Coordinates of C-alpha atoms in Angstrom, one line a residue:
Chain A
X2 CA -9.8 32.1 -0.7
X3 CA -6.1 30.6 -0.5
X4 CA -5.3 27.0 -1.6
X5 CA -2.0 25.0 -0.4
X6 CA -1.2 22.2 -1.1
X7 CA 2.1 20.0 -0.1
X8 CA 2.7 15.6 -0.2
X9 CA 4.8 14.7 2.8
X10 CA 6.7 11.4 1.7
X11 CA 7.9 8.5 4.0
X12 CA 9.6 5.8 3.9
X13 CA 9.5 3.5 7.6
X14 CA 12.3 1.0 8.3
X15 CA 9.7 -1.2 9.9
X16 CA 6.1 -2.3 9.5
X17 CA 4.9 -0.4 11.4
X18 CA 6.3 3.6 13.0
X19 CA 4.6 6.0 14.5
X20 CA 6.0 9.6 13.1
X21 CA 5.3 13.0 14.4
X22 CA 4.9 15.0 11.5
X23 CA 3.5 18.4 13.4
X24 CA 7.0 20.3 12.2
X25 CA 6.1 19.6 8.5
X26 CA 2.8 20.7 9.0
X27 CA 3.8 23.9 10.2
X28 CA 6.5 24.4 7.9
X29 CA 3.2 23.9 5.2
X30 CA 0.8 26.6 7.3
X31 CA 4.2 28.9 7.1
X32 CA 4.3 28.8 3.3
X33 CA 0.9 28.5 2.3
X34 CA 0.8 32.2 3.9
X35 CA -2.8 31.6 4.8
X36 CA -3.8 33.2 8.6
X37 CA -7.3 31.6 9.1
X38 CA -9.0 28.7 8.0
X39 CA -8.7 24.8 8.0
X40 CA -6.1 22.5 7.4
X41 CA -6.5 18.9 6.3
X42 CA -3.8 16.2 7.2
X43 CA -4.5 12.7 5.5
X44 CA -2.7 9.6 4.8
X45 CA -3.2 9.0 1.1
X46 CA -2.7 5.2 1.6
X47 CA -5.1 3.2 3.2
X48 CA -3.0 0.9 5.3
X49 CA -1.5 3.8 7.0
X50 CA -3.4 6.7 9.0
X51 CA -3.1 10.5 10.5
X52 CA -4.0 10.9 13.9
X53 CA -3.8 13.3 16.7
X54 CA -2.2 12.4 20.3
X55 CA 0.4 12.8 22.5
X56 CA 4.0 12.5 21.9
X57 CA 4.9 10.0 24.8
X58 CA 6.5 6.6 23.6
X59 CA 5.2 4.8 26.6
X60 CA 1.7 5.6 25.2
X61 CA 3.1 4.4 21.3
X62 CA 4.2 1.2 22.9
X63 CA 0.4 1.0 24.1
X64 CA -1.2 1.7 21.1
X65 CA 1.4 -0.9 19.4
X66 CA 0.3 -3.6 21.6
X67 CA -3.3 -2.7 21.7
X68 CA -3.7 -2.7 18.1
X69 CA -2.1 -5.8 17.9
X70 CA -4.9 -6.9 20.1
X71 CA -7.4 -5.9 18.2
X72 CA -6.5 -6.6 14.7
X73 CA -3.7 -8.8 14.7
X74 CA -0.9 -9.1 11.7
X75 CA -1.1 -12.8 12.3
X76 CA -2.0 -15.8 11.2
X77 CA -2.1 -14.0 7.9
X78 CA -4.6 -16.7 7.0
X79 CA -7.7 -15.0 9.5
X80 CA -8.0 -12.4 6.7
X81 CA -9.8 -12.9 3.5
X82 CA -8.0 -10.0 2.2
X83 CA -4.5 -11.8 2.3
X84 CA -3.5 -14.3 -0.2
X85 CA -1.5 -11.9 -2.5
X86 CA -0.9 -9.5 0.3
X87 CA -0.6 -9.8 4.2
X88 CA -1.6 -6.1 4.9
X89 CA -5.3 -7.2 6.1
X90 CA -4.3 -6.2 10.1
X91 CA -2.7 -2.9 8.2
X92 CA -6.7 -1.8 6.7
X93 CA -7.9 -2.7 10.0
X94 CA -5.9 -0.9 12.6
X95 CA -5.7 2.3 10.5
X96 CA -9.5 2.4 10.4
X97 CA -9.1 2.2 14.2
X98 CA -6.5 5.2 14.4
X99 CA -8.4 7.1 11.5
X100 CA -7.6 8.4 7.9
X101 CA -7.2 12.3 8.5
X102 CA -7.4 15.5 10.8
X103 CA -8.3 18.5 10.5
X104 CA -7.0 21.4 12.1
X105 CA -8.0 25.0 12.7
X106 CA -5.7 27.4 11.3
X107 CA -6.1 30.7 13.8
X108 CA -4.1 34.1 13.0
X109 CA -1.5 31.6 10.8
X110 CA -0.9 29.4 13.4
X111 CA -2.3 25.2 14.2
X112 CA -5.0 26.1 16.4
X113 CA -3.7 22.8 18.6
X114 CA -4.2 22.4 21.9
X115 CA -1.4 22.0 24.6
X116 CA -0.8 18.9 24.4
X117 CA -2.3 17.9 20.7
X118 CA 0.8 16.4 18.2
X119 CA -0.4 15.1 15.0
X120 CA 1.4 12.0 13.9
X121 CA 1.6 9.3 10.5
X122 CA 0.8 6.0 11.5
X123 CA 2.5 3.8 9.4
X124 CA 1.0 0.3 9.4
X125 CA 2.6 -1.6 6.2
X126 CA 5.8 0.3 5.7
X127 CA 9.1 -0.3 4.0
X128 CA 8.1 1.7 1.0
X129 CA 7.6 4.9 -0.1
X130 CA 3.9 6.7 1.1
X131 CA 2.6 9.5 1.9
X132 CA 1.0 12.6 3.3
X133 CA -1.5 15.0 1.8
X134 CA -1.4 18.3 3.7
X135 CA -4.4 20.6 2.2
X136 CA -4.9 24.2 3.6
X137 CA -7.9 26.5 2.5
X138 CA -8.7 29.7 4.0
X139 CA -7.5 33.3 3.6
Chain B
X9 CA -14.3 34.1 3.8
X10 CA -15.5 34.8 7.1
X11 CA -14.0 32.5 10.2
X12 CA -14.7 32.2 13.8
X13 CA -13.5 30.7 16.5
X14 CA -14.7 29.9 20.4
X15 CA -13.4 27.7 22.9
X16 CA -16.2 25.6 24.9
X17 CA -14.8 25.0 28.6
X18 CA -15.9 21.7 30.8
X19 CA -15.5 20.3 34.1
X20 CA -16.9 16.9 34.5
X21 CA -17.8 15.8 37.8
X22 CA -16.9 12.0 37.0
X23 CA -13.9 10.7 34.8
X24 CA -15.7 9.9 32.4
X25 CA -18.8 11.5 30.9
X26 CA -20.6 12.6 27.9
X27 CA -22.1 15.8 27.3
X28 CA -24.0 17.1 24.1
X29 CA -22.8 20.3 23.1
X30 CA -25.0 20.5 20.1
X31 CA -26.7 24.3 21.6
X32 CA -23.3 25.7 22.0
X33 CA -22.7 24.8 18.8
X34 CA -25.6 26.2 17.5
X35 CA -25.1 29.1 19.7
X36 CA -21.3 29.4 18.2
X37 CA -22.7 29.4 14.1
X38 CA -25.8 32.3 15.0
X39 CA -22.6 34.4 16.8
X40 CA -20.3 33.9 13.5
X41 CA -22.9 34.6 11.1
X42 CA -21.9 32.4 8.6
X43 CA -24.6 30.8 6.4
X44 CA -22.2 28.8 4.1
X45 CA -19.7 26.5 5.1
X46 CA -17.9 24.0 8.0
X47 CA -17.8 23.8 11.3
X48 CA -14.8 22.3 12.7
X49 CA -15.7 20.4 16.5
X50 CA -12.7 19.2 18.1
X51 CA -11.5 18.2 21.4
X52 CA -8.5 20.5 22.3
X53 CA -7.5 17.2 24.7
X54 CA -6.1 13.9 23.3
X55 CA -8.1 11.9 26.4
X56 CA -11.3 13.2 25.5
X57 CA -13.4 13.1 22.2
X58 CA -15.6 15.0 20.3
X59 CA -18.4 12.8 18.0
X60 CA -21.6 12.6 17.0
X61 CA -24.0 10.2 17.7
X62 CA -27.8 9.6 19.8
X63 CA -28.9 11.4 22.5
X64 CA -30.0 8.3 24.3
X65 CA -28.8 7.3 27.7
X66 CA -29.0 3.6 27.2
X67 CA -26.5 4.1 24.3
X68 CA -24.1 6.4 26.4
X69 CA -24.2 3.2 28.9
X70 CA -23.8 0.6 26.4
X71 CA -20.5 3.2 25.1
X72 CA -18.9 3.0 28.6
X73 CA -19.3 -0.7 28.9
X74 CA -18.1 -1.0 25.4
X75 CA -14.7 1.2 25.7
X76 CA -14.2 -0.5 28.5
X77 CA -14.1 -4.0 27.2
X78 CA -11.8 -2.5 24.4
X79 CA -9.6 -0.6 26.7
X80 CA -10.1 -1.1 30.1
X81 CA -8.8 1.8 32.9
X82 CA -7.4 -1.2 35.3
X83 CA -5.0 -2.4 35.9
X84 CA -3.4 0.3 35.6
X85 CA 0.0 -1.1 35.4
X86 CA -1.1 -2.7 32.0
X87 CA -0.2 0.2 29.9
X88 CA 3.4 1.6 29.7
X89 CA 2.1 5.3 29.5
X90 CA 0.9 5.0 33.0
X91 CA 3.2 5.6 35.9
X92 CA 3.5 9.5 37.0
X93 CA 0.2 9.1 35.0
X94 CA -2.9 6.9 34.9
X95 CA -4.6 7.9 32.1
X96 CA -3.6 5.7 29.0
X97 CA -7.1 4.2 28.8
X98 CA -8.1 7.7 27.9
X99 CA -5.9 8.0 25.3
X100 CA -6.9 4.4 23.7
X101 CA -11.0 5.3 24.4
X102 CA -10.7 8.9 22.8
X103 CA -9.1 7.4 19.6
X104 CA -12.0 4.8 19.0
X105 CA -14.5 7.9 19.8
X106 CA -12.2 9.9 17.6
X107 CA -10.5 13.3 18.0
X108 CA -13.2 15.6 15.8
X109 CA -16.0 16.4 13.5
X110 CA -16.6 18.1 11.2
X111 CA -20.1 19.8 10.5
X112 CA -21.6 21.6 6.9
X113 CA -23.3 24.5 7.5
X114 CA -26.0 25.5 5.1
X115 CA -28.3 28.2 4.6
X116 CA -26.7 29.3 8.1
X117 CA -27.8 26.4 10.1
X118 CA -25.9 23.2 11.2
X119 CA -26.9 20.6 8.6
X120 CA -27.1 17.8 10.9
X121 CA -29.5 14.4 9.8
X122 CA -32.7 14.1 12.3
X123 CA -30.7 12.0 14.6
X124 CA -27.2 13.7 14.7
X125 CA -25.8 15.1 17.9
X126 CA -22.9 16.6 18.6
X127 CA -20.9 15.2 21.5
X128 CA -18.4 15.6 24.1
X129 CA -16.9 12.8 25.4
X130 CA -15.0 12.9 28.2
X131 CA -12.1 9.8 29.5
X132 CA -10.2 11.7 31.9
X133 CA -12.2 14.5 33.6
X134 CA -12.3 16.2 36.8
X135 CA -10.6 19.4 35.7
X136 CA -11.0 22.1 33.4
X137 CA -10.7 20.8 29.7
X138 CA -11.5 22.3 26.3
X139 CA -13.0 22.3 22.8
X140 CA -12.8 24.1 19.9
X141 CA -15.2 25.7 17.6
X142 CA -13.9 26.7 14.0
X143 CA -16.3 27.9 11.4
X144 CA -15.6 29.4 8.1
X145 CA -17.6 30.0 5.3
X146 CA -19.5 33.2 4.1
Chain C
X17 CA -16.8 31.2 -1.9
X18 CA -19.0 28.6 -3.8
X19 CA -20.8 26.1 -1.6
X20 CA -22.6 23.1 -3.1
X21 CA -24.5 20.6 -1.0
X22 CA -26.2 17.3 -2.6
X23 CA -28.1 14.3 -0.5
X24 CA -27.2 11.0 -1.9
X25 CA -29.9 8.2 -0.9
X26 CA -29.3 4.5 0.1
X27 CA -31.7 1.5 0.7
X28 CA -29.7 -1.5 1.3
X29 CA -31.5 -5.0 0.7
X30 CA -29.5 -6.2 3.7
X31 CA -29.4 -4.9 7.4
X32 CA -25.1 -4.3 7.0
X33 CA -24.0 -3.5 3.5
X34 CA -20.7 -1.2 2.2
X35 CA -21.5 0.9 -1.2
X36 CA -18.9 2.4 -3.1
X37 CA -20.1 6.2 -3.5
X38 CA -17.0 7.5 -5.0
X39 CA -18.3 8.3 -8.5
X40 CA -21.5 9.8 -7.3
X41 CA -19.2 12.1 -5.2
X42 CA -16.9 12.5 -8.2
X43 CA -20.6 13.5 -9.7
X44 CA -21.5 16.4 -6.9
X45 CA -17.5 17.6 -7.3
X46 CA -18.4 18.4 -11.3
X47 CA -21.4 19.8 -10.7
X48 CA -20.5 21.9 -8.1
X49 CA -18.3 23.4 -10.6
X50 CA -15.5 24.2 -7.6
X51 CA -11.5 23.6 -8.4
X52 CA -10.0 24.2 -5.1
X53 CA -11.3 23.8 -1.6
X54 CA -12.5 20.8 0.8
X55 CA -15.1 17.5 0.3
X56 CA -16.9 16.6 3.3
X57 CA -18.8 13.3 3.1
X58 CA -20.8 12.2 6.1
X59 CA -23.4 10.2 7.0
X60 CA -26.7 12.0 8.4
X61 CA -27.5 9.1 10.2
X62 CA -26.5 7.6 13.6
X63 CA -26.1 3.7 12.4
X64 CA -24.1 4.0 9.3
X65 CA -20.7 5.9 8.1
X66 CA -18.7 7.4 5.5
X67 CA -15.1 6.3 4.9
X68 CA -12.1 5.8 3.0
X69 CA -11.0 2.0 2.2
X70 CA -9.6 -0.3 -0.6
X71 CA -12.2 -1.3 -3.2
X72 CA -11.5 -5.0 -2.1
X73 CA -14.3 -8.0 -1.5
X74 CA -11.9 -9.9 0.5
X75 CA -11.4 -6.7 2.5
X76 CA -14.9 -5.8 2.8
X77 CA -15.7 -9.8 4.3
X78 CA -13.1 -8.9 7.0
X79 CA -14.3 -5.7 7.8
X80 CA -17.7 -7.3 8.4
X81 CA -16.4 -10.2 10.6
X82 CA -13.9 -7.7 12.5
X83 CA -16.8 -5.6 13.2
X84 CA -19.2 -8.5 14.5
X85 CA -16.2 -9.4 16.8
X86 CA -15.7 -5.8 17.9
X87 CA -19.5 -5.1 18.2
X88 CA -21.8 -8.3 17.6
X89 CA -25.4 -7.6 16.8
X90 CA -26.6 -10.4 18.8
X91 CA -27.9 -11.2 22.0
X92 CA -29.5 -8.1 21.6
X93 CA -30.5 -8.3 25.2
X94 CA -26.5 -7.2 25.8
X95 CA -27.4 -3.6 25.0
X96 CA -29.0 -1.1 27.1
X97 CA -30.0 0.7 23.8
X98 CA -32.2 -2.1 23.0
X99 CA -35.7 -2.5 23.5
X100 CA -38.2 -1.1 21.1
X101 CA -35.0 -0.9 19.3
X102 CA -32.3 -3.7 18.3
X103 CA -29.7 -1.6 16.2
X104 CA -26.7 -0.5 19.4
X105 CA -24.5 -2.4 17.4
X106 CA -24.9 -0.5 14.4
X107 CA -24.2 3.1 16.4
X108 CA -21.2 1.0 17.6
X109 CA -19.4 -0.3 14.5
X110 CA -20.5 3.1 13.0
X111 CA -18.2 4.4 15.5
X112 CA -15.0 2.2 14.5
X113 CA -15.6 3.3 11.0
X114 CA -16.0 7.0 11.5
X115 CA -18.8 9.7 10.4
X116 CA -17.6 11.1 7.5
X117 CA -14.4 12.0 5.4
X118 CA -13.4 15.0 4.2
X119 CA -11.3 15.3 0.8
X120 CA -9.4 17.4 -0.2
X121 CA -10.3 19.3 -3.7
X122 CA -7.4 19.9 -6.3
X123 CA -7.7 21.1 -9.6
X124 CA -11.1 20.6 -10.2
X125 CA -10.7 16.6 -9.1
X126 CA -11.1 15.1 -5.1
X127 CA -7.3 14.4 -4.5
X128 CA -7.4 11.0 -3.4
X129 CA -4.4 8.5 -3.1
X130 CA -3.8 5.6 -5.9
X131 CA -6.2 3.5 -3.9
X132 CA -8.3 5.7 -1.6
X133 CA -12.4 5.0 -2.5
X134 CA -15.0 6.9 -0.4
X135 CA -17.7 4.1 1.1
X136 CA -21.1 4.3 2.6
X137 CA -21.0 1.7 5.4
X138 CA -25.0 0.4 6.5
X139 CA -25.2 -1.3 10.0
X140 CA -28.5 -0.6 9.6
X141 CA -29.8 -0.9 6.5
X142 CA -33.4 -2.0 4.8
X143 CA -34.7 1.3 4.7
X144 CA -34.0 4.5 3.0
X145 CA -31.1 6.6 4.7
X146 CA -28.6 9.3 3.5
X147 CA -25.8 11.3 3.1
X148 CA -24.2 15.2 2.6
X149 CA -21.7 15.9 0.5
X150 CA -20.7 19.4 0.9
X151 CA -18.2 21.2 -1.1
X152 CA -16.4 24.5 -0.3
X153 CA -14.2 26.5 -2.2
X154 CA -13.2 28.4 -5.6

């Protein structure tokens, strides 16, 4: 069994970005070497999220306004986790979007389907966080 | 390492539906003959789901009136992914459902709790859509 | 290959409760004796979850209250699921916090971000109920 392992770093200009990050996934598949087996994605923050969907910006602007809906960023002062911080909404809408994928990895390639884009979700940004791309297999 | 791979093909009558897939499932771990490992379930679409949860109707209905309060299919107009499309509800639904799961395998059965199902969940059906099965293990 | 598989066992004194289970799956991890490879942590039950959030009371207060907004246990009459039963909101808020998590495994240690803590989340709780770890790898 094969083991890869690679951080991808970001750094978003505002609070909150959606990134597709399904080129530096594939650039990790390519040099981990490995031809079949699985491939975790994960944000390693936990105000910010990897998720798979489609690479539209109509449907970003929908999932921007929908969270927002959800779990709003204001008043700060609805959260019991803001006094220090004001990421409360940021814990909240990442739990909606989710933490991690995983992917199959099928004769060395992402085993996605036609449509399937996997993106970072950034929900408190303006600093430096990132990705953990894992890949076991053979 | 072993790994396998099968795609599972549906066609739902309605647009929206849940189907357990828990047999093919099963029927996809006796094929691969693994007896240690995962099993990755995922929807190959980003408008449908795959998740685990009860086999009980009155829960499936209690889901559908429930994604719909959270992100209702009409208007239509309400979502900025809709136009040539109509389908952003899908999109929003799935991603509360969630994309995949993923499923130990031990002593060459699915080690699911006495409740665990495996599900499809489908937002936007009517035409041929897709999920894969990715096990590896030994 | 190694594979290692451990139940851990819950019985919350309240019917909603969150546990932080990241040492006892720092505990399976050593024992398992694998350096390399993938953590999955899931719930085996239908009404509870595994996931990945801050260590945080404040945090954990929200997460309740967001969660009773989202899903709210009471009237129970709102749920088809209900009847000899009163726990749909429990397979609902289960859903918005997801299964299980899977980790990745680096050097002998689950490769978790600076703040990233593994959680067992009981909707419904006051009896005993469990989880998998599973491990796979080298």
């Amino acid at each position: 069994m094969k083991a890869f392992r690679e951080e991808l770093w970001f750094e978003t200009r505002q609070r909150r970005e959606f990134i597709n990050i399904t080129p530096q996934v594939i650039e990790c598949l390519r040099e981990s070497g490995i031809r079949e087996g699985l491939c975790l994605v994960n944000a390693m923050h936990i105000t910010s999220s990897c998720f798979v969907n489609d690479a539209e910006s109509g449907l970003h602007a929908d999932f921007e306004k929908w969270l927002e809906k959800l779990a709003p960023e204001k008043p700060y002062s609805q959260y019991a986790h803001n006094g220090a911080e004001d990421n409360a909404d940021a814990h909240l809408k990442r739990t909606i979007m989710g933490r991690e994928v995983v992917v199959a990895v099928t004769v060395g390639k992402l085993d996605l389907g036609p449509w399937e884009q996997i993106f970072y979700g950034e929900f408190d940004g303006k600093r430096r966080k990132r990705v953990l791309v894992k890949i076991i297999g053979e």
